[in-house]
Coordinates of C-alpha atoms and ligand atoms in Angstrom, one line a residue:
M1269 CA 65.4 -68.0 50.1
S1270 CA 63.5 -68.9 53.2
F1271 CA 63.9 -71.7 55.7
T1272 CA 61.5 -73.6 57.9
L1273 CA 62.8 -74.6 61.3
E1274 CA 61.4 -77.6 63.2
P1275 CA 61.9 -77.5 66.9
I1276 CA 63.9 -80.5 68.2
G1277 CA 62.6 -80.1 71.7
V1278 CA 61.2 -77.9 74.5
V1279 CA 62.5 -76.4 77.7
Q1280 CA 60.9 -77.3 81.0
S1281 CA 61.9 -74.4 83.1
C1282 CA 61.4 -73.0 86.6
F1283 CA 60.5 -69.7 84.9
S1284 CA 56.7 -69.8 84.2
G1285 CA 56.5 -66.0 83.5
K1286 CA 58.8 -63.6 81.7
F1287 CA 59.1 -61.0 84.4
G1288 CA 62.1 -61.7 86.6
I1289 CA 64.0 -64.0 84.3
P1290 CA 67.7 -63.0 84.3
R1291 CA 68.6 -60.8 81.4
Q1292 CA 71.3 -63.2 80.3
S1293 CA 72.3 -66.8 80.9
G1294 CA 74.9 -67.5 83.6
L1295 CA 73.5 -65.0 86.0
A1296 CA 71.5 -67.3 88.3
S1297 CA 73.3 -70.6 88.8
A1298 CA 70.3 -71.9 90.9
A1299 CA 68.0 -71.7 87.9
R1300 CA 67.4 -75.2 86.6
A1301 CA 65.7 -76.6 83.6
V1302 CA 65.3 -79.9 81.7
L1303 CA 65.6 -80.0 77.9
E1304 CA 63.3 -82.5 76.4
F1305 CA 63.5 -83.7 72.8
Y1306 CA 61.0 -84.9 70.3
P1307 CA 61.4 -88.1 68.4
P1308 CA 63.7 -88.9 66.5
F1309 CA 65.9 -86.2 68.1
D1310 CA 65.6 -87.7 71.6
Q1311 CA 67.7 -90.8 70.8
A1312 CA 70.4 -91.2 73.4
E1313 CA 72.9 -91.9 70.5
A1314 CA 72.5 -88.3 69.3
F1315 CA 73.9 -87.1 72.7
S1316 CA 76.7 -89.6 73.1
G1317 CA 79.9 -87.8 74.2
L1318 CA 78.0 -84.7 75.3
E1319 CA 78.6 -85.7 79.0
E1320 CA 82.2 -84.7 78.5
C1321 CA 81.2 -81.1 78.1
S1322 CA 80.5 -78.8 81.0
H1323 CA 78.5 -76.2 79.1
L1324 CA 76.1 -76.0 76.1
W1325 CA 74.9 -73.4 73.7
V1326 CA 71.1 -73.6 73.4
E1327 CA 69.6 -72.1 70.3
F1328 CA 65.9 -71.4 70.7
I1329 CA 62.9 -69.3 69.6
F1330 CA 61.6 -66.4 71.7
H1331 CA 58.2 -67.9 71.2
Q1332 CA 56.5 -65.6 73.7
F1333 CA 57.6 -62.5 71.8
K1334 CA 54.9 -61.2 69.5
V1335 CA 56.1 -60.8 66.0
G1336 CA 55.3 -57.3 64.7
E1337 CA 56.7 -54.9 62.2
F1338 CA 60.5 -54.8 62.1
R1339 CA 61.8 -52.1 64.4
P1340 CA 65.5 -51.3 63.9
R1341 CA 66.1 -49.7 67.3
V1342 CA 65.4 -51.0 70.8
R1343 CA 65.6 -49.5 74.3
P1344 CA 67.2 -52.1 76.5
P1345 CA 65.8 -51.9 80.1
R1346 CA 69.4 -52.4 81.3
L1347 CA 70.3 -49.0 79.9
G1348 CA 67.4 -47.4 81.9
G1349 CA 65.1 -47.5 78.9
N1350 CA 66.2 -44.1 77.7
R1351 CA 69.0 -45.0 75.3
S1352 CA 67.9 -46.5 72.0
I1353 CA 70.4 -48.7 70.1
G1354 CA 70.3 -50.9 67.0
V1355 CA 68.6 -54.2 67.5
F1356 CA 71.6 -56.1 66.2
A1357 CA 73.7 -54.4 68.9
T1358 CA 71.6 -56.1 71.5
R1359 CA 70.4 -59.5 72.7
A1360 CA 66.8 -58.4 72.9
P1361 CA 64.0 -60.8 71.8
N1362 CA 62.5 -58.5 69.3
R1363 CA 64.7 -59.5 66.4
P1364 CA 63.6 -60.6 62.9
N1365 CA 63.8 -64.4 63.3
R1366 CA 63.2 -64.4 67.1
L1367 CA 66.3 -66.6 67.5
G1368 CA 67.8 -66.8 71.0
L1369 CA 71.2 -68.1 72.1
S1370 CA 72.1 -69.0 75.7
V1371 CA 75.1 -70.7 77.2
V1372 CA 74.2 -72.9 80.1
R1373 CA 75.7 -75.4 82.4
L1374 CA 75.1 -79.1 81.5
D1375 CA 74.5 -80.8 84.9
Q1376 CA 73.4 -84.3 83.6
V1377 CA 72.7 -86.2 80.5
E1378 CA 69.8 -88.5 81.6
V1379 CA 69.3 -91.6 79.5
R1380 CA 66.3 -93.8 80.0
Q1381 CA 65.2 -96.5 77.6
G1382 CA 67.4 -95.2 74.9
K1383 CA 66.0 -91.6 75.2
A1384 CA 68.0 -88.6 76.5
R1385 CA 67.0 -85.5 78.4
L1386 CA 69.4 -82.8 79.5
H1387 CA 69.5 -81.2 82.9
I1388 CA 70.8 -77.7 82.7
S1389 CA 71.3 -74.7 85.0
G1390 CA 72.2 -71.0 84.9
H1391 CA 69.7 -70.5 82.1
D1392 CA 67.4 -67.6 81.1
L1393 CA 64.7 -69.6 79.3
L1394 CA 61.0 -69.4 79.7
D1395 CA 59.0 -72.6 80.3
G1396 CA 57.8 -74.0 77.0
T1397 CA 60.6 -72.4 74.9
P1398 CA 61.1 -74.3 71.6
I1399 CA 64.6 -75.6 71.1
I1400 CA 66.1 -75.3 67.6
D1401 CA 69.5 -76.8 68.3
I1402 CA 72.1 -77.4 70.9
K1403 CA 75.9 -77.3 70.6
P1404 CA 78.8 -78.0 73.0
Y1405 CA 80.5 -75.0 74.4
V1406 CA 84.1 -75.0 73.2
P1407 CA 86.2 -72.9 75.6
Y1408 CA 89.3 -72.4 73.4
A1409 CA 87.1 -71.0 70.7
D1410 CA 84.1 -69.5 72.5
A1411 CA 85.8 -67.9 75.6
L1412 CA 87.5 -64.7 74.5
P1413 CA 89.2 -63.0 77.5
Q1414 CA 90.4 -60.0 75.4
S1415 CA 86.9 -59.2 74.2
H1416 CA 84.8 -56.2 75.3
N1417 CA 81.3 -54.9 75.0
S1418 CA 80.9 -51.3 76.2
I1419 CA 77.1 -51.4 76.1
A1420 CA 76.9 -54.3 78.6
P1421 CA 80.3 -54.1 80.3
A1422 CA 79.5 -56.0 83.5
P1423 CA 76.8 -58.2 85.1
P1424 CA 74.1 -56.3 87.0
T1425 CA 75.0 -54.9 90.4
L1426 CA 73.5 -57.0 93.1
I1427 CA 71.2 -55.7 95.8
P1428 CA 70.5 -57.2 99.2
V1429 CA 67.6 -59.6 99.5
R1430 CA 65.9 -60.7 102.7
F1431 CA 62.7 -62.7 103.5
S1432 CA 59.9 -61.7 105.9
Q1433 CA 59.4 -64.5 108.5
P1434 CA 56.1 -65.7 106.9
A1435 CA 57.6 -65.6 103.4
L1436 CA 60.6 -67.7 104.6
E1437 CA 58.2 -70.3 106.1
Q1438 CA 56.1 -70.4 102.9
C1439 CA 59.3 -70.7 100.9
Q1440 CA 60.5 -73.7 102.9
N1441 CA 57.1 -75.4 102.6
E1442 CA 56.8 -74.8 98.9
S1443 CA 60.4 -76.0 98.4
A1444 CA 59.5 -79.3 100.2
R1445 CA 56.3 -79.7 98.1
L1446 CA 58.1 -79.0 94.8
G1447 CA 61.4 -80.7 95.7
Q1448 CA 63.2 -77.6 94.6
A1449 CA 65.6 -75.4 96.5
L1450 CA 63.7 -72.1 96.1
Q1451 CA 65.4 -69.8 98.5
P1452 CA 68.8 -69.6 96.7
L1453 CA 66.9 -69.2 93.4
I1454 CA 64.7 -66.4 94.7
E1455 CA 67.7 -64.7 96.3
Q1456 CA 69.8 -64.8 93.1
L1457 CA 66.9 -63.6 90.9
L1458 CA 65.8 -60.7 93.1
A1459 CA 69.4 -59.6 93.9
Q1460 CA 69.6 -58.7 90.2
D1461 CA 66.6 -56.3 90.7
P1462 CA 64.2 -57.2 87.9
R1463 CA 62.4 -53.9 88.2
P1464 CA 62.8 -51.8 85.0
Q1465 CA 65.6 -49.4 85.8
Y1466 CA 63.6 -46.3 84.9
Q1467 CA 61.2 -47.0 87.8
Q1468 CA 62.3 -45.7 91.2
P1469 CA 62.2 -48.3 93.9
D1470 CA 58.8 -47.5 95.6
P1471 CA 58.3 -49.2 99.0
E1472 CA 54.5 -48.9 98.5
R1473 CA 54.5 -50.9 95.4
R1474 CA 54.3 -54.7 95.4
Y1475 CA 56.0 -56.6 92.7
A1476 CA 55.5 -60.3 91.8
M1477 CA 57.1 -62.9 89.5
T1478 CA 56.1 -66.4 88.9
L1479 CA 58.3 -69.5 89.5
F1480 CA 56.9 -73.0 88.9
D1481 CA 53.3 -72.6 90.1
L1482 CA 54.1 -69.9 92.6
D1483 CA 53.7 -66.2 92.9
V1484 CA 56.7 -64.7 94.6
A1485 CA 55.9 -61.2 95.8
W1486 CA 58.3 -58.6 97.2
H1487 CA 58.7 -54.9 97.9
Y1488 CA 61.7 -52.5 98.1
W1489 CA 63.1 -51.0 101.2
L1490 CA 65.1 -47.8 101.1
E1491 CA 67.9 -46.8 103.5
G1492 CA 69.7 -43.6 102.7
E1493 CA 71.1 -44.0 99.2
S1494 CA 70.8 -47.8 99.1
H1495 CA 67.9 -50.1 98.5
G1496 CA 67.1 -53.7 98.7
V1497 CA 64.3 -56.3 98.4
E1498 CA 62.1 -58.0 101.0
V1499 CA 60.3 -61.0 99.9
C1500 CA 56.8 -60.8 101.4
S1501 CA 55.1 -64.0 100.1
V1502 CA 55.8 -67.2 98.3
R1503 CA 52.4 -68.7 97.4
R1504 CA 50.6 -71.0 95.0
Q1505 CA 49.4 -68.9 92.1
T1506 CA 46.2 -66.9 92.3
S1507 CA 45.1 -64.4 89.7
D1508 CA 44.7 -61.4 91.9
V1509 CA 48.4 -60.6 92.4
R1510 CA 49.3 -57.6 90.3
R1511 CA 51.7 -58.9 87.7
L1512 CA 54.1 -56.9 85.5
T1513 CA 54.6 -58.0 82.0
S1514 CA 58.1 -58.5 80.6
D1515 CA 60.2 -55.4 80.4
V1516 CA 62.7 -56.8 78.0
Ligands
LIG778 N1 70.5 -65.4 76.2 C1 69.5 -65.1 75.2 C2 68.4 -64.3 75.8 C3 68.6 -62.9 76.2 S1 67.2 -62.0 76.5 C4 70.1 -64.4 74.0 O1 71.1 -63.7 74.1 O2 69.6 -64.6 72.9 C5 66.7 -62.7 78.0 C6 65.2 -62.5 78.2 O3 64.5 -63.3 77.2 C7 64.8 -63.0 79.5 O4 64.8 -62.0 80.4 C8 63.3 -63.5 79.2 O5 62.4 -62.5 79.7 C9 63.2 -63.6 77.7 N2 62.8 -64.9 77.3 C10 63.4 -66.1 77.6 N3 62.7 -67.1 76.9 C11 61.8 -66.5 76.1 C12 60.8 -67.0 75.2 N4 60.6 -68.2 75.0 N5 59.9 -66.0 74.6 C13 60.1 -64.7 74.9 N6 61.0 -64.2 75.8 C14 61.8 -65.1 76.4

């Protein structure tokens, strides 16, 4: 038996590149997106009542993950890249049907001329991600306080983030141009330290991620045992910034 899935819509997201996207939903509350739906799924009627729910499940396709031969084991970057576990014990994109599942905050159901769009936040979705389905989050059934997962027991440890003076000014200008609060978003994303955990923080190395049409560049500083991030520029995209591909 096989099934053909038709996307019902697409995600318009702040994340224009894979590197730096949080490793799960719910980790960066400042990350916003709009879910747009294709006809006939965009009818406001199909969303009637949804405004009574604070959160949603979004089922989507990891469309930017290249399908290859099935590999039963993965090395999650979170585990330092040196422990391999079964793909079905992870939330990694390299799964047989490339189906993703994220729980996000529903900020607004926008209805215009009988068509609905959903404004969400706290997501981990790449711009252009195809949406397969959405469902309301049902706290009594979906929140399980007694549950545990010893592979991913806690959210990532946060590291300090600061901005150089020029980067802060660029950030303020770009925020005004885009009409987006970029500083809290960048702070939340970089505090999670997107660097693959097997790489030592190297102050000489410049890292960059893309947000909207911007390249956000940073480097690491070391002080004794601790390290943190300094954002060094927030600029309209150019092609000469060294870019890391996704480490997921
Ligand atoms: N919450 C989801 C996703 C977890 S993996 C789930 O559990 O199924 C999260 C990573 O997926 C992000 O770090 C991002 O790099 C990657 N990602 C998000 N959207 C993607 C897409 N459309 N294609 C490929 N990778 C994507």
